[in-house]
JSON list of C-alpha atoms and ligand atoms in Angstrom, two decimals:
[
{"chain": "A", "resi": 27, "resn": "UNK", "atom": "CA", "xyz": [98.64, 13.79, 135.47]},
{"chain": "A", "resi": 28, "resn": "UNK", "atom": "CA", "xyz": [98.02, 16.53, 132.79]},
{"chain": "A", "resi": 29, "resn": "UNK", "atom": "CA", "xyz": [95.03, 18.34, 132.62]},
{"chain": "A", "resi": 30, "resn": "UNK", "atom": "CA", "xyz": [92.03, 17.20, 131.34]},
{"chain": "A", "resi": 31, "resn": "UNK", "atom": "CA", "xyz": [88.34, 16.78, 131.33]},
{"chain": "A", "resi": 32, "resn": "UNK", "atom": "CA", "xyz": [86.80, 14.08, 133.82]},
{"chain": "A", "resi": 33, "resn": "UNK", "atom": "CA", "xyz": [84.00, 12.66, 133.17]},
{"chain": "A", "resi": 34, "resn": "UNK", "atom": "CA", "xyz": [81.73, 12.55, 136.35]},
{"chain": "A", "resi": 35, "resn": "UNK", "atom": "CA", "xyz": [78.69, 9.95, 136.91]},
{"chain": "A", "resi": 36, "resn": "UNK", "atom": "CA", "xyz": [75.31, 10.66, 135.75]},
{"chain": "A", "resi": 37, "resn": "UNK", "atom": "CA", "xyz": [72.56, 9.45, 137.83]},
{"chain": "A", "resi": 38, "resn": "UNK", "atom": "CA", "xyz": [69.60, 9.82, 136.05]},
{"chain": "A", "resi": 39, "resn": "UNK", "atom": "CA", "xyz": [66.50, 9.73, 137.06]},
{"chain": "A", "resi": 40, "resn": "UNK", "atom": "CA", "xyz": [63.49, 11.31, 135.77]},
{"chain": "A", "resi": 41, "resn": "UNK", "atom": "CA", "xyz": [63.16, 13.13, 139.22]},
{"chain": "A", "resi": 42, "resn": "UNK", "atom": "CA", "xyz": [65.92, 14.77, 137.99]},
{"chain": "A", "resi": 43, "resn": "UNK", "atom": "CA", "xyz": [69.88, 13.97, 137.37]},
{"chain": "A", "resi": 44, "resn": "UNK", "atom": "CA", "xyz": [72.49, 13.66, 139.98]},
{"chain": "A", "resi": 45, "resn": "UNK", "atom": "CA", "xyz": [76.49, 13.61, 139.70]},
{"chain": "A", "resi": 46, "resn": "UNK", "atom": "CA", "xyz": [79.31, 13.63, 142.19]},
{"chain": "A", "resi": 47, "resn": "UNK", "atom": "CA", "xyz": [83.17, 13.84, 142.68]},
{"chain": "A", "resi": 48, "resn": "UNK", "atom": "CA", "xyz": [84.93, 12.41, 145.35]},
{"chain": "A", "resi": 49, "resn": "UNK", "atom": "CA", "xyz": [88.95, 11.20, 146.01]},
{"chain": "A", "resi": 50, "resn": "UNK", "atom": "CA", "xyz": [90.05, 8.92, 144.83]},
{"chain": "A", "resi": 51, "resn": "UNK", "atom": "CA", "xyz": [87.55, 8.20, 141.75]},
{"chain": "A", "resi": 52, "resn": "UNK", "atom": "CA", "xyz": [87.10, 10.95, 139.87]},
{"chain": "A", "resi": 53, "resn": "UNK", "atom": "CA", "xyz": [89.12, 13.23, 141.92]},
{"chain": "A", "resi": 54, "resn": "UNK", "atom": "CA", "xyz": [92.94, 12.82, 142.43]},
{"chain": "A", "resi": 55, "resn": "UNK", "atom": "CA", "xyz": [93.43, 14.75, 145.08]},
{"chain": "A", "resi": 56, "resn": "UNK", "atom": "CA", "xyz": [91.90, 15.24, 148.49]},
{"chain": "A", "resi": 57, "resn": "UNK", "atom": "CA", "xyz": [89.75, 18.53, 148.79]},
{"chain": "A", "resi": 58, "resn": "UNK", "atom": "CA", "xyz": [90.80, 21.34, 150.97]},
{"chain": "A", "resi": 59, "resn": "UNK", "atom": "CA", "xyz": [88.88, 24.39, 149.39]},
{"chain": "A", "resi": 60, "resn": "UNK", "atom": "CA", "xyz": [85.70, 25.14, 148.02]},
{"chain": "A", "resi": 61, "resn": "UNK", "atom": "CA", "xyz": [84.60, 27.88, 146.34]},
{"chain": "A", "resi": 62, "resn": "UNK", "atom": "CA", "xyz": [82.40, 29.51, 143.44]},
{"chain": "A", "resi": 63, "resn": "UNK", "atom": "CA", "xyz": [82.47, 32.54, 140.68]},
{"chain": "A", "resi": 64, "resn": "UNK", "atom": "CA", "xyz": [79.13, 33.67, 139.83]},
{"chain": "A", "resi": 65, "resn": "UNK", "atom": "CA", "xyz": [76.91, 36.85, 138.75]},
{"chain": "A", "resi": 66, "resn": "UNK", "atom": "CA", "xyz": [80.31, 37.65, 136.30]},
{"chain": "A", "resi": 67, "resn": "UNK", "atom": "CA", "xyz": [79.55, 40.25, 134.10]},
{"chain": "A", "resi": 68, "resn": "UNK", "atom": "CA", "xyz": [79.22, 39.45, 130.23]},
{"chain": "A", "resi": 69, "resn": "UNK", "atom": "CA", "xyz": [82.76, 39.74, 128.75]},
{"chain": "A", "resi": 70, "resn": "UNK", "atom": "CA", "xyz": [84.40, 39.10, 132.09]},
{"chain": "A", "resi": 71, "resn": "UNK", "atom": "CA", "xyz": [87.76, 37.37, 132.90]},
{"chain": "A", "resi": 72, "resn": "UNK", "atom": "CA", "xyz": [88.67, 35.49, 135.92]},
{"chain": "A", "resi": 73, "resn": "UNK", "atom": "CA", "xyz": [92.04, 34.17, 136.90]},
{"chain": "A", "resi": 74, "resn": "UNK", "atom": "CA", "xyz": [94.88, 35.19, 134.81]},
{"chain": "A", "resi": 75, "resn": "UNK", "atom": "CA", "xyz": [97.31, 33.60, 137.11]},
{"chain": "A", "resi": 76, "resn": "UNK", "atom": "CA", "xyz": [99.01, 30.45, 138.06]},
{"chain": "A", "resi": 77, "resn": "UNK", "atom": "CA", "xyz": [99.56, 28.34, 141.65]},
{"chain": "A", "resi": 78, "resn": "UNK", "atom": "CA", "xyz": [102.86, 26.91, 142.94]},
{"chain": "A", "resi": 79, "resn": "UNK", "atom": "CA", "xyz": [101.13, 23.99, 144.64]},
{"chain": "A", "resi": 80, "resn": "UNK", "atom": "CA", "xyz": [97.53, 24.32, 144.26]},
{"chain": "A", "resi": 81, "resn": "UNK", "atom": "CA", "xyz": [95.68, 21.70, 141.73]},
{"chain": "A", "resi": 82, "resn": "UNK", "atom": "CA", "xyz": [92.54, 22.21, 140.97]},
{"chain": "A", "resi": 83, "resn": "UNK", "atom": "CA", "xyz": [89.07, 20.62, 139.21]},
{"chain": "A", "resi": 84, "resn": "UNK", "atom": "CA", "xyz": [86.41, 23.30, 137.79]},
{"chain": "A", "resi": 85, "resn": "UNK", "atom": "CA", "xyz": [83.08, 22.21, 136.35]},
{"chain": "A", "resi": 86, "resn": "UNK", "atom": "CA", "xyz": [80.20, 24.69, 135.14]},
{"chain": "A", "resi": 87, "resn": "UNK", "atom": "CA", "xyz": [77.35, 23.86, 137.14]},
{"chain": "A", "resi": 88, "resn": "UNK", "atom": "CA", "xyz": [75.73, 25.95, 135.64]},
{"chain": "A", "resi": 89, "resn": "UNK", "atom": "CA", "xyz": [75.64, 27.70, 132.40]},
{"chain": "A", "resi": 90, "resn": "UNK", "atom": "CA", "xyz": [79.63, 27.64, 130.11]},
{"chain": "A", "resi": 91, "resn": "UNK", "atom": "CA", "xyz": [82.58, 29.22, 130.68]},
{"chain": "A", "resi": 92, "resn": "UNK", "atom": "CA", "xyz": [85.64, 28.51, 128.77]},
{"chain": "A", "resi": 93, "resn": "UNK", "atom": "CA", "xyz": [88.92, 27.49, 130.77]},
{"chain": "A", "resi": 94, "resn": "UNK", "atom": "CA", "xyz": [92.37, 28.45, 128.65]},
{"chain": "A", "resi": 95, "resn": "UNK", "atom": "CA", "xyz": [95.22, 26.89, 130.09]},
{"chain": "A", "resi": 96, "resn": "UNK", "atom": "CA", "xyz": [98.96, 27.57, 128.89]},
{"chain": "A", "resi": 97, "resn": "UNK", "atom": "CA", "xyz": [101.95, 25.56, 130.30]},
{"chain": "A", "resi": 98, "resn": "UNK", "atom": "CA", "xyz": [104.10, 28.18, 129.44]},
{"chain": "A", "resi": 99, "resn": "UNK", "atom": "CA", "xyz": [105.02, 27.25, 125.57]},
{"chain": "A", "resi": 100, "resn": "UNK", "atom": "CA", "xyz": [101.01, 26.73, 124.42]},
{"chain": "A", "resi": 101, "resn": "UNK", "atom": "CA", "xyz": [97.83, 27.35, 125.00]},
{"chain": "A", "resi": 102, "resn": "UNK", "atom": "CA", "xyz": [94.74, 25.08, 125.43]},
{"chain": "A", "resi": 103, "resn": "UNK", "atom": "CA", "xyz": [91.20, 26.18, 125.55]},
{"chain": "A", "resi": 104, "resn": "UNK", "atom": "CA", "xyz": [88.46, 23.41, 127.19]},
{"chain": "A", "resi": 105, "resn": "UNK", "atom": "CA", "xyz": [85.07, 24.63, 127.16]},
{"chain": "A", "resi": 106, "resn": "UNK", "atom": "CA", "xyz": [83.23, 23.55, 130.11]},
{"chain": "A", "resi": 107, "resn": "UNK", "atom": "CA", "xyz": [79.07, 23.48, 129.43]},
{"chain": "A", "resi": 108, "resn": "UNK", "atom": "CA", "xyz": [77.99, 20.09, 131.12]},
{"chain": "A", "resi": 109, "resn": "UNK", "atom": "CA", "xyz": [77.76, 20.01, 135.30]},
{"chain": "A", "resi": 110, "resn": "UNK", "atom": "CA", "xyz": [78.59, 16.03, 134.80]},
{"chain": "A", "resi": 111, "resn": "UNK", "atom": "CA", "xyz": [82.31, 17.24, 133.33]},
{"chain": "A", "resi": 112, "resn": "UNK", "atom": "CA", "xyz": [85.04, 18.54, 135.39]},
{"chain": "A", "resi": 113, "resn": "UNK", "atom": "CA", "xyz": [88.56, 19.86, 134.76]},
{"chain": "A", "resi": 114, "resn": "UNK", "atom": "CA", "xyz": [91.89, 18.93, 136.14]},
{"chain": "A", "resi": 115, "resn": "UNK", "atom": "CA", "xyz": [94.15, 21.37, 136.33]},
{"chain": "A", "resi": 116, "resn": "UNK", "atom": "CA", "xyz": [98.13, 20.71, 138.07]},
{"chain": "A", "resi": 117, "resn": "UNK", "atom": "CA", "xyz": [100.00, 23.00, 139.87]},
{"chain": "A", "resi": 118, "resn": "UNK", "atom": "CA", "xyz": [102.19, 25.89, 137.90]},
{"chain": "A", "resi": 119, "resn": "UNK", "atom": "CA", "xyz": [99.73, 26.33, 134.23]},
{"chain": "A", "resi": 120, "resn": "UNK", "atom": "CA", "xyz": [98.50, 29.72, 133.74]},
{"chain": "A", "resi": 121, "resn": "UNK", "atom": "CA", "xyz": [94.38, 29.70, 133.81]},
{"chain": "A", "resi": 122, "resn": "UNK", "atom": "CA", "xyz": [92.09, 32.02, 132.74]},
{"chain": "A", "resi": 123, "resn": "UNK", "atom": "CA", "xyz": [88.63, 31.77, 132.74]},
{"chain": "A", "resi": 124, "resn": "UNK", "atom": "CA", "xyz": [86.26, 33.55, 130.10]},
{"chain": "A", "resi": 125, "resn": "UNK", "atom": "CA", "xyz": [83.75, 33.75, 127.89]},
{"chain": "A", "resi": 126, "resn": "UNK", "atom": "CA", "xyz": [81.01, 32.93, 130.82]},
{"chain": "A", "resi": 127, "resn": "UNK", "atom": "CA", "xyz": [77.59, 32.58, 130.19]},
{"chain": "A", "resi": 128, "resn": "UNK", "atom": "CA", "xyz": [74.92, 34.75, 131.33]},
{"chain": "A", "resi": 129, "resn": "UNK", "atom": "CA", "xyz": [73.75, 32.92, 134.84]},
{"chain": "A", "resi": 130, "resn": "UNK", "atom": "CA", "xyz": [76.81, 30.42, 134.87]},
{"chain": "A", "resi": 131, "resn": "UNK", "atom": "CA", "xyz": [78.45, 29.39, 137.98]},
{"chain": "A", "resi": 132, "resn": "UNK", "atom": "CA", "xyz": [81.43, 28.05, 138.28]},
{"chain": "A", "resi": 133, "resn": "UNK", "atom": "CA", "xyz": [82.68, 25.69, 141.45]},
{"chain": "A", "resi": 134, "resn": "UNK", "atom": "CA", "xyz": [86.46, 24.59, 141.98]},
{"chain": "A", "resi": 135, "resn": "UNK", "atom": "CA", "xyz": [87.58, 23.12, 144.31]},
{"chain": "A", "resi": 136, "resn": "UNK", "atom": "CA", "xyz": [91.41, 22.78, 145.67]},
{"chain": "A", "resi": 137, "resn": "UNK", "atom": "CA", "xyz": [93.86, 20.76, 147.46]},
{"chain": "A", "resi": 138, "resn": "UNK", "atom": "CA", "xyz": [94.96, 23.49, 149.42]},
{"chain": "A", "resi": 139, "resn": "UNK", "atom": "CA", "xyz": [93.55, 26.27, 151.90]},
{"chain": "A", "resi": 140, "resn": "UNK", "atom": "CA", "xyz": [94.01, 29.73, 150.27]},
{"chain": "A", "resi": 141, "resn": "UNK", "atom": "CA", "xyz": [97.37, 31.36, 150.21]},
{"chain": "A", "resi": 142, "resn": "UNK", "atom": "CA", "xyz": [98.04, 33.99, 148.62]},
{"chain": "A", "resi": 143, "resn": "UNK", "atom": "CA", "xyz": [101.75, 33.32, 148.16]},
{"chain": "A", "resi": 144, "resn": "UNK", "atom": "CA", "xyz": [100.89, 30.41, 146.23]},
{"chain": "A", "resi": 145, "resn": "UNK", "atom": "CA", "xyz": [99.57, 32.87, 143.51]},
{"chain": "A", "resi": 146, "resn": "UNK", "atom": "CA", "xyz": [102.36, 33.38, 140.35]},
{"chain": "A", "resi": 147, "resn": "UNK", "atom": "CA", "xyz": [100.35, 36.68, 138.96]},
{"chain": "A", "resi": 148, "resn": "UNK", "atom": "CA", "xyz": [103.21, 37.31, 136.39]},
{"chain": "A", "resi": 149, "resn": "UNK", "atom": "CA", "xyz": [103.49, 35.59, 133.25]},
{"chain": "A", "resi": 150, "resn": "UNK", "atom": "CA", "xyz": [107.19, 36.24, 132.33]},
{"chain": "A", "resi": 151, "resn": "UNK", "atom": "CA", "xyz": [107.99, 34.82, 135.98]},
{"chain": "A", "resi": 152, "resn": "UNK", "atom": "CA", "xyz": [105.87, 31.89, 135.55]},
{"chain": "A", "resi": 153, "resn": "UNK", "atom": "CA", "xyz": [107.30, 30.93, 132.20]},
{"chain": "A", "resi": 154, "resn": "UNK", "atom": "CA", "xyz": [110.53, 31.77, 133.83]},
{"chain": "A", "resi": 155, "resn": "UNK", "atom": "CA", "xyz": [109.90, 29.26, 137.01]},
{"chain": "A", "resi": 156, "resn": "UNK", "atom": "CA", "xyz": [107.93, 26.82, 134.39]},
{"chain": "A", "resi": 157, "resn": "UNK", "atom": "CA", "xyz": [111.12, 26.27, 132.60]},
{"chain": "A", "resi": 158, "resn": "UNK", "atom": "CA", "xyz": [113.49, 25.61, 135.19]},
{"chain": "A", "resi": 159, "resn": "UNK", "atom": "CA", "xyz": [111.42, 22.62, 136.20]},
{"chain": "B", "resi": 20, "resn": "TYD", "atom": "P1", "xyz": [91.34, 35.32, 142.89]},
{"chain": "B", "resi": 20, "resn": "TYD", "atom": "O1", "xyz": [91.81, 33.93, 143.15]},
{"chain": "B", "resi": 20, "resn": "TYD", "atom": "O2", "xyz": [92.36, 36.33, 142.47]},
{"chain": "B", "resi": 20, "resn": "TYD", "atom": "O3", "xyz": [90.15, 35.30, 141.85]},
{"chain": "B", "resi": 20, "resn": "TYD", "atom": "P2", "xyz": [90.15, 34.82, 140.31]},
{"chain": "B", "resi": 20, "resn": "TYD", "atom": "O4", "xyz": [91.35, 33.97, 140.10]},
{"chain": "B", "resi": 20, "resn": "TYD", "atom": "O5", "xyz": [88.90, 34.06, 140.13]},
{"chain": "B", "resi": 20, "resn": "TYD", "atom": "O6", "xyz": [90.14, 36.03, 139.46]},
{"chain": "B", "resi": 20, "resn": "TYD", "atom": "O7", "xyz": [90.61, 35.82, 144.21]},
{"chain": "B", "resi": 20, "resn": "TYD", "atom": "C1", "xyz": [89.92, 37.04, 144.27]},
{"chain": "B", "resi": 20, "resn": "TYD", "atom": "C2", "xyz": [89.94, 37.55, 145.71]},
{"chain": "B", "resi": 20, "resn": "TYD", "atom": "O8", "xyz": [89.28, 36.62, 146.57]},
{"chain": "B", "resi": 20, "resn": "TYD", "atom": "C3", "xyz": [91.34, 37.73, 146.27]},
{"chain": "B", "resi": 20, "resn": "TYD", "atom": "O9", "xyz": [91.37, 38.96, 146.96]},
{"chain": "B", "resi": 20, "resn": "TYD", "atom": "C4", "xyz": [91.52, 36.63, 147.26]},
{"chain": "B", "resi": 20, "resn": "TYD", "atom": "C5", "xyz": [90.12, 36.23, 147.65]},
{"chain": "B", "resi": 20, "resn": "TYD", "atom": "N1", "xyz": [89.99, 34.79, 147.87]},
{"chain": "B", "resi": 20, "resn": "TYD", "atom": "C6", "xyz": [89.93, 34.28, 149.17]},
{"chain": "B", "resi": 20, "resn": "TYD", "atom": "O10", "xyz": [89.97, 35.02, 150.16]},
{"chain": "B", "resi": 20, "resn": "TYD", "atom": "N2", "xyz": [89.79, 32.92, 149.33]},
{"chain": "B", "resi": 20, "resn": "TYD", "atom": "C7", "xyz": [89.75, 32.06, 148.29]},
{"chain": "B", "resi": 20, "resn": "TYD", "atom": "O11", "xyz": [89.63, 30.83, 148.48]},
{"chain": "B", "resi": 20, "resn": "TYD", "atom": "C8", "xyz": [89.85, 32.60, 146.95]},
{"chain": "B", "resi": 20, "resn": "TYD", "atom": "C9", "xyz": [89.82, 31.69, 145.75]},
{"chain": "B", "resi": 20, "resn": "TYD", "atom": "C10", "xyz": [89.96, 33.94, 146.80]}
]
């Protein structure tokens, strides 16, 4: 599966919207990790890195972030500004995350515990391992 935008269910109701993400659904993997970025800084960047293993799905609950992926020949930028979207993102693509909105928060979650060898930090060696796959 490449990565791309999911749309999530809307509940509406005029007590006030609900949405959700569960596997299988909307999700395609099971979740082993949650976590959050907030309070960042106007002008900020986040991530700059790339996982082994790890997927990943990222929506802006809050506020809008932009999510630039690159699969080491080009780049593509989703902006993510609705908490009823959510990103994909497969193992080994270089993410960044920038342009964040004052007060957003962004939550990802993971189908894998944190490990930090699972982090490719260098972009030469992950175009390097990206094109011996
Ligand atoms: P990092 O993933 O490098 O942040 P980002 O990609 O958003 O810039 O993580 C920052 C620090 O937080 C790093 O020292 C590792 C730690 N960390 C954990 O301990 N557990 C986690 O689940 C995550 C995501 C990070």
């Amino acid at each position: 599966m490449k990565p791309q935008i999911i749309n999530l269910p809307k509940i509406l109701d005029k007590r006030g919207n609900l949405s959700f993400f569960e596997y299988p659904n909307q999700l395609p993997f099971d979740i082993a990790r949650t976590y959050w970025i907030y309070d960042v800084p106007g002008g900020e960047v986040r991530g700059s890195h790339a996982f082994k293993e790890q997927q990943e799905f990222i929506v802006a609950l809050s506020g809008s972030f932009d999510v630039v992926l690159h699969d080491g020949e080009k780049e593509e930028r989703f902006c993510l500004n609705r908490s009823y979207h959510g990103l994909y993102i497969p193992k080994m693509y270089w993410r960044t995350l920038e342009n964040f909105s004052t007060n957003s928060l962004a939550l990802i979650v993971s189908d894998k515990k944190y490990e930090k060898n699972d982090y490719i930090r260098d972009f030469e060696q992950f175009k390097n391992l990206k094109s011996a796959l």
